[in-house]
Short mmCIF file of C-alpha atoms in Angstrom, two decimals:
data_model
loop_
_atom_site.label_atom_id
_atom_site.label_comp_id
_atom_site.label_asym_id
_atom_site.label_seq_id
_atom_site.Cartn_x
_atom_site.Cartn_y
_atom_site.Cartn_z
CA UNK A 198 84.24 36.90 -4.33
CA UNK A 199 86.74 35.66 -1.71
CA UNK A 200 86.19 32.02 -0.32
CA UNK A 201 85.91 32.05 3.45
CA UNK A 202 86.68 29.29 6.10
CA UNK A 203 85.05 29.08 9.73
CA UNK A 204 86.84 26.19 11.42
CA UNK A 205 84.77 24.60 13.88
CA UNK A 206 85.09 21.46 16.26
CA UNK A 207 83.00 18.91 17.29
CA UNK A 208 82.95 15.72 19.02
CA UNK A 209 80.84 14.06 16.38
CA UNK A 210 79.82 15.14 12.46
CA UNK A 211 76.79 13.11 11.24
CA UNK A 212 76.80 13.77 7.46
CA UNK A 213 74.36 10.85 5.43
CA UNK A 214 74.03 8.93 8.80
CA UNK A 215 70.84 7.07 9.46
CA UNK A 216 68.81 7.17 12.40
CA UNK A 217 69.68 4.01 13.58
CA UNK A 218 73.78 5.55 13.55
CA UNK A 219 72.85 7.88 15.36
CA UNK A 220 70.86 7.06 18.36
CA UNK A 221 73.68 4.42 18.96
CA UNK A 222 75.98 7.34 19.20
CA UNK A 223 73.63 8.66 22.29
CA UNK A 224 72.30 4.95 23.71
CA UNK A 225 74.98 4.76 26.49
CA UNK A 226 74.10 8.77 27.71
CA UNK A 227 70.17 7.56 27.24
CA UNK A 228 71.06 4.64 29.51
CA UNK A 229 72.69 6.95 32.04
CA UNK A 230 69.18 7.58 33.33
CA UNK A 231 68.89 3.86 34.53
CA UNK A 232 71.42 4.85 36.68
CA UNK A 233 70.21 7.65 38.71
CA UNK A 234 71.37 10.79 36.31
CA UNK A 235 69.37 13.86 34.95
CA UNK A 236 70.37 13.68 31.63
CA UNK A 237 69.44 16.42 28.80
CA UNK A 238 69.33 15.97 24.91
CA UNK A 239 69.03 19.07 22.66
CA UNK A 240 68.07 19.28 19.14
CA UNK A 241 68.88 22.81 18.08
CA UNK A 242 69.19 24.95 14.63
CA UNK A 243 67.28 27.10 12.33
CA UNK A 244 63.80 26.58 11.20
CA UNK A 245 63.44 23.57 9.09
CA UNK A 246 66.84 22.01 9.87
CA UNK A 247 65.34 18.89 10.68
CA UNK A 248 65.21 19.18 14.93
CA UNK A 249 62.07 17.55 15.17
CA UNK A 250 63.06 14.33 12.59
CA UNK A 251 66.12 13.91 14.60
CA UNK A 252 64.06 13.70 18.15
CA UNK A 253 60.76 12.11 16.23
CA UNK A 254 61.35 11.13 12.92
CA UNK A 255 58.46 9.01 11.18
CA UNK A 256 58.57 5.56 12.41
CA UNK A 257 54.68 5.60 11.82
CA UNK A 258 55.70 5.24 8.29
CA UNK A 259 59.17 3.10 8.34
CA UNK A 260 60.40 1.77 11.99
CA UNK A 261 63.89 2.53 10.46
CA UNK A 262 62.81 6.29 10.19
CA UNK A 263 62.24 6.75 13.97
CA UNK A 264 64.05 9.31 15.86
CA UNK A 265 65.39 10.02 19.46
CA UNK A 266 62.51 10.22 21.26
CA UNK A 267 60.97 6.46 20.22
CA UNK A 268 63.92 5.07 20.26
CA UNK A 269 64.73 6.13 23.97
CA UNK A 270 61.80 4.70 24.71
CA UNK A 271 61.72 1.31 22.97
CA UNK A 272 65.37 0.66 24.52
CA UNK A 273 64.15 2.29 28.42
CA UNK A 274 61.76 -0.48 28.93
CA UNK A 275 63.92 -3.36 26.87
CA UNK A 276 66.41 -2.23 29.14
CA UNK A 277 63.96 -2.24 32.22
CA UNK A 278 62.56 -5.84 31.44
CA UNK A 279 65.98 -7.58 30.99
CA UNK A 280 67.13 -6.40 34.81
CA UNK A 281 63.56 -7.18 36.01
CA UNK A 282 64.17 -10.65 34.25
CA UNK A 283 67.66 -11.11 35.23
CA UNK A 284 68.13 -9.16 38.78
CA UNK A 285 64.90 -8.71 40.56
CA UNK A 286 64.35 -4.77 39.99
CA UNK A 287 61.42 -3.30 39.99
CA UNK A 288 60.26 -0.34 38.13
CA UNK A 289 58.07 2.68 37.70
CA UNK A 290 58.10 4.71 34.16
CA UNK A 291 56.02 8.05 33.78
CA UNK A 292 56.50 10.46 30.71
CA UNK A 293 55.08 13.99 30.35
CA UNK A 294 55.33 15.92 27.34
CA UNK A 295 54.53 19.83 27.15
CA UNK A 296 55.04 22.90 24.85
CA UNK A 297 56.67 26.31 25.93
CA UNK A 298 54.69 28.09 23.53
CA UNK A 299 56.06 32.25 23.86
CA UNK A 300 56.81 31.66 27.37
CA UNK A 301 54.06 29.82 28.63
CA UNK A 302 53.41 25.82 29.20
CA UNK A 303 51.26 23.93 27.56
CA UNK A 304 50.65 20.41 28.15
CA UNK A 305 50.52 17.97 25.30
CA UNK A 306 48.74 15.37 26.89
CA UNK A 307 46.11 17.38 28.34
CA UNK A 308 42.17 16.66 27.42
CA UNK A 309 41.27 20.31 27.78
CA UNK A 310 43.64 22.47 26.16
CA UNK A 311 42.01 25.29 27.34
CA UNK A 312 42.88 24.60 31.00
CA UNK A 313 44.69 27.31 33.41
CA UNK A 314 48.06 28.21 32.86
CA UNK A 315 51.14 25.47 33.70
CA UNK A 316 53.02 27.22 36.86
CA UNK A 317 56.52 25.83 37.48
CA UNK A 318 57.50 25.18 41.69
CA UNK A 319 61.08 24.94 42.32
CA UNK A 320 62.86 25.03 45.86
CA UNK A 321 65.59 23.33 47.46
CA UNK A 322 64.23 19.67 45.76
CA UNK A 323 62.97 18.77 42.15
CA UNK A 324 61.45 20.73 40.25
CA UNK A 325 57.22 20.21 39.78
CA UNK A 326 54.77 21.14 38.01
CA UNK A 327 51.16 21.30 39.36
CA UNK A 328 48.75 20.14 37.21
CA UNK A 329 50.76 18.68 34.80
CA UNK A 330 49.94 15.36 33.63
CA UNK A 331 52.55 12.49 34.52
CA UNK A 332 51.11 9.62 32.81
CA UNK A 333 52.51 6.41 34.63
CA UNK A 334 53.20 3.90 31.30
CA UNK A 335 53.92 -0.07 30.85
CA UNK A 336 54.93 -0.28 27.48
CA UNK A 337 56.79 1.53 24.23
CA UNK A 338 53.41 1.03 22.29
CA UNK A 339 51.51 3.21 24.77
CA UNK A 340 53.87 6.04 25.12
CA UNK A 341 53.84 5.98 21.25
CA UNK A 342 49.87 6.58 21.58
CA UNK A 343 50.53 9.38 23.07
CA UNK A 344 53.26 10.84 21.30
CA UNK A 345 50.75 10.69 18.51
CA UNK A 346 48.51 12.67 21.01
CA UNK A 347 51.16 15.23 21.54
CA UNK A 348 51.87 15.89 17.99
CA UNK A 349 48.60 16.68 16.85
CA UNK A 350 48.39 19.49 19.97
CA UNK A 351 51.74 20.93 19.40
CA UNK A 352 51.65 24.63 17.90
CA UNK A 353 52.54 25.36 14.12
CA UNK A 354 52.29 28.13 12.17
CA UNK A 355 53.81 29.05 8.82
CA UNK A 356 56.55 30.95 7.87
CA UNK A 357 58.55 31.87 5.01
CA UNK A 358 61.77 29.84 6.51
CA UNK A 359 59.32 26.50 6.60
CA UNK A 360 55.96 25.87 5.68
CA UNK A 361 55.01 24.33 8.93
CA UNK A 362 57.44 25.29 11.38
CA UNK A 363 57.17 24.76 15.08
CA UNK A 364 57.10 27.70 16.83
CA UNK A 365 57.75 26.56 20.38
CA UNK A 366 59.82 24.14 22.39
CA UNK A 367 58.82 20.73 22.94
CA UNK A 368 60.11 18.60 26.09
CA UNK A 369 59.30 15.28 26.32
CA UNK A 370 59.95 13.89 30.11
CA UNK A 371 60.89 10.18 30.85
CA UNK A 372 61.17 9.82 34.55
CA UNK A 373 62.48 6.17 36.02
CA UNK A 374 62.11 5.08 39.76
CA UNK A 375 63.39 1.65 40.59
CA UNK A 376 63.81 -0.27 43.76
CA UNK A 377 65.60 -3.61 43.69
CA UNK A 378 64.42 -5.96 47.08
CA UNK A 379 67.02 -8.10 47.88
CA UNK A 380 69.67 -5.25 47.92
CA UNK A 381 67.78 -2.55 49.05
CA UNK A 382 68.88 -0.11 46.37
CA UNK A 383 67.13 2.06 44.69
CA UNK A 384 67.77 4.79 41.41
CA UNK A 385 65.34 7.53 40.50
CA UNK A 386 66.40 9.29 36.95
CA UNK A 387 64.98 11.27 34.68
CA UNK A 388 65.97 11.66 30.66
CA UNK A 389 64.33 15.12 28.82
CA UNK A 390 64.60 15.12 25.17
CA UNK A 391 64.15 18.59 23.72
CA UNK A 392 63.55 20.10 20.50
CA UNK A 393 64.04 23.66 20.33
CA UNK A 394 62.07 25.52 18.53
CA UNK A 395 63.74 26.71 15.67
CA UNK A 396 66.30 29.50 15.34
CA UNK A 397 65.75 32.18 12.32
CA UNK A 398 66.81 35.72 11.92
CA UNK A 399 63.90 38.08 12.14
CA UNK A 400 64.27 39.88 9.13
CA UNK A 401 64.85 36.65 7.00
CA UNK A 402 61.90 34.83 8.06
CA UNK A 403 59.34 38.03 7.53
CA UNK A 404 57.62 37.09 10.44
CA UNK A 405 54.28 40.00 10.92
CA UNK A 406 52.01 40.13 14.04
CA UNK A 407 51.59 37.02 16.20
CA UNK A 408 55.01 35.36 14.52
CA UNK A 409 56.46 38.24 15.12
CA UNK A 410 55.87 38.00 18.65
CA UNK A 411 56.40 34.02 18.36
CA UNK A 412 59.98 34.49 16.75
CA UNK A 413 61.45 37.54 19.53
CA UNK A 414 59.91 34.83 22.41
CA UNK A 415 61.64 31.55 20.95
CA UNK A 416 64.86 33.81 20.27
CA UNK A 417 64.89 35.18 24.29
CA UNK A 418 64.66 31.68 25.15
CA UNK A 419 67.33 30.58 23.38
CA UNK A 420 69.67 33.28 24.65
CA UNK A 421 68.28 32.33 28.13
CA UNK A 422 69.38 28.72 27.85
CA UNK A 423 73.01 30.06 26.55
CA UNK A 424 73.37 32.20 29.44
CA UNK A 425 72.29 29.42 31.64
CA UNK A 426 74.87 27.10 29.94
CA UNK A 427 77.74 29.85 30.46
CA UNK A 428 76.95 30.38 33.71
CA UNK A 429 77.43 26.74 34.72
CA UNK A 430 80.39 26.55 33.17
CA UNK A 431 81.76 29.88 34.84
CA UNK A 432 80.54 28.89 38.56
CA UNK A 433 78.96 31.91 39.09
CA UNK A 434 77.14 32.12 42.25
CA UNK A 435 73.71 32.87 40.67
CA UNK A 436 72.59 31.04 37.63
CA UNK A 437 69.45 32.68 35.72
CA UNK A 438 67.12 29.87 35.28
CA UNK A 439 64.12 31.97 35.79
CA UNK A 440 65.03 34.23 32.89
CA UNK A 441 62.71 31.75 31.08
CA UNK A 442 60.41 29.16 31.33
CA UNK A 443 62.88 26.60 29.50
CA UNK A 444 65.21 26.45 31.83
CA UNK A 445 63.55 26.99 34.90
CA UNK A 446 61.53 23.86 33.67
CA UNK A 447 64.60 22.28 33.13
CA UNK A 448 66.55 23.19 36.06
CA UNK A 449 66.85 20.13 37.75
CA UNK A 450 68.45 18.46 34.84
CA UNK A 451 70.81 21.09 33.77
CA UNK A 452 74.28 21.87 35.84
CA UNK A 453 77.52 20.13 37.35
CA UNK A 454 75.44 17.25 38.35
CA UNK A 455 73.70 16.44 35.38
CA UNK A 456 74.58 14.87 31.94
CA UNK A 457 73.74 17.09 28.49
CA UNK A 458 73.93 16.87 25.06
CA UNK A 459 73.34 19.03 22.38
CA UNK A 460 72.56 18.32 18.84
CA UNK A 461 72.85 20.75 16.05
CA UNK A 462 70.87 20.42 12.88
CA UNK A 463 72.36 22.29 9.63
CA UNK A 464 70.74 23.19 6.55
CA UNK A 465 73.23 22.48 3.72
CA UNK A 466 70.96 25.75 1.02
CA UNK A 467 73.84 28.09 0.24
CA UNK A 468 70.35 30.42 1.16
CA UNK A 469 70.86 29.85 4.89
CA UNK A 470 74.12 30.20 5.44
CA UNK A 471 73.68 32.93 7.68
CA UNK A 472 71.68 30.26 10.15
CA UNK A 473 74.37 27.79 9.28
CA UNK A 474 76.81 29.94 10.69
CA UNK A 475 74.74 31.21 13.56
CA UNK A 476 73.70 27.55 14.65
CA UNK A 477 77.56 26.64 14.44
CA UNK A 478 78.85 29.44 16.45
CA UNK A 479 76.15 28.44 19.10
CA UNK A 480 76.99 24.79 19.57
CA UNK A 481 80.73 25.48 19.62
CA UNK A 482 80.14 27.68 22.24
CA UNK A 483 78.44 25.15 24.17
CA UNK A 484 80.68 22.63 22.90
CA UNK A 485 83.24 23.92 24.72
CA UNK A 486 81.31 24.62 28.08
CA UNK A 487 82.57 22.07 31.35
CA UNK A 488 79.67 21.67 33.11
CA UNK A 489 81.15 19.94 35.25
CA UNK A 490 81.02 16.17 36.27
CA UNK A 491 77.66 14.36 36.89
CA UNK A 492 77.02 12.35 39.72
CA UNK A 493 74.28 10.13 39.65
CA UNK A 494 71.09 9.93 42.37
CA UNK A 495 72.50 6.60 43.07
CA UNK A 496 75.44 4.34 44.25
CA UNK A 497 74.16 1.75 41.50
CA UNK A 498 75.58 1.00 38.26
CA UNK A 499 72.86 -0.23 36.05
CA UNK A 500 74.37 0.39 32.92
CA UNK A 501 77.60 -1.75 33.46
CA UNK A 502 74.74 -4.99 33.87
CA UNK A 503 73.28 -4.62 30.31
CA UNK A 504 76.58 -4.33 28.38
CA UNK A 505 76.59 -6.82 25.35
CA UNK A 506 72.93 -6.77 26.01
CA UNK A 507 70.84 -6.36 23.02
CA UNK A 508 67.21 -6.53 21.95
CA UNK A 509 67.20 -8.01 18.04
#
């Protein structure tokens, strides 16, 4: 059989990093938020590719193992602290975490799971969500509580591809408000970390009945957020948020004014090199999408005060 190449490009290849290498890849775009941007972080790929170590990894069982999502938070209120400490700002954190779960949101933090349906609002300002449960935090250690919350309501079935394989999106929200007195100024910014549910061709996974269903809604979704992307990037006068909850969720935080980044995770089996190749084709594509260039909520520059700043 004939050996065949698909070049790709990338801006970064992470092959045997650790989670520490890469986190400090994304730190400065994580920081971003301090200073007034929208800024969104994808973890896409097929089923099992490792999307939800990347954004959660297992710091409950080594710190070193902790993904994205702890991470972000750990360094958001270091980060926080040290210009409370060293320039007078104050600040207000809130997180939210929910599912889209074949089409529909679900929120992770909720008591009653078994509330009335998530409705997304969107107009000429941000986008809102009544109902929804934005938990105001003071610490990394409690939005770890309920991260641990979150997991344990998040939906999983099985399916050939992985034995317990998320079958819906997952978007943790960080939002940051802060007001410095003397000056006056003020930044509001909010960071979404996202891990896709995962990616699989129909007839690989043998998905029956409610997968079934599960599989064709995550797949829409993703084509949605694609389209969305493209759209962007083409200027078009009408960009199809709405074609799914995803994206009208995340419209706020996606276009020309907004910072994104999009991780893709590859399986290495000679078995799924179909995904492989599927997952690759998608994040070129987006890869080489202009968006457009961000401008922040703010005339502040946050960021530029912590550099050389570290917390070990």
């Amino acid at each position: 059989m004939e050996e065949q190449k698909f070049p790709f490009r990338f801006d970064r290849i992470f092959l045997g990093s650790d989670q520490e290498e890469v986190f400090e890849e994304i730190s400065q775009l994580v920081q971003s938020a301090l200073d007034g941007y929208r800024v969104c972080i994808f973890a896409y790929g097929q089923t099992g590719s490792g999307k939800t170590y990347t954004m959660e990894g297992e710091g409950h069982r080594d710190k070193s193992l902790a993904g994205i999502i702890p991470r972000s938070v750990e360094k958001m209120f270091f980060w926080t602290q040290e210009l409370t400490k060293t320039k007078g700002w104050q600040f207000q954190i809130g997180c939210s975490f929910v599912e889209i779960y074949n089409d529909e949101l679900r929120d992770l933090l909720a008591n009653n799971r078994n509330e009335e349906k998530l409705q997304i609002k969107s107009g000429d300002g941000p986008i809102s969500v009544p109902g929804l449960q934005i938990i105001n935090v003071q610490s990394a250690s409690q939005v770890f509580k309920l991260l641990e919350v979150a997991h344990g309501n998040r939906a999983t079935a099985t399916t050939k591809m992985n034995e317990r394989s998320s079958r819906s999106h997952s978007v943790f929200q960080l939002y940051i408000s802060g007001i410095c007195a003397s000056s006056n100024e003020t930044i509001d910014g909010k960071l979404n970390l996202i891990d896709l549910a995962g990616s699989e061709r129909l007839d690989k996974s043998e998905s029956t009945g409610d997968r079934l269903t599960e599989a064709k809604s995550i797949n829409k979704s993703l084509h949605a957020l694609a389209d969305v992307i493209s759209s962007i990037a083409n200027k078009e006068p009408h960009v199809p948020y709405r074609n799914s909850k995803l994206t009208h969720l995340l419209q706020d935080s996606l276009g020309g004014d907004c910072k994104m980044l999009m991780f893709a995770n590859v399986s290495g089996e000679v078995f799924n090199v179909q995904e492989t190749l599927c997952s690759l084709r998608f994040a070129h594509k987006v890869n080489k999408t202009n968006i457009g260039v961000a401008k922040s909520s703010a005339k502040v520059n946050l960021s530029s005060t912590l550099e050389g700043q570290d917390d070990e």
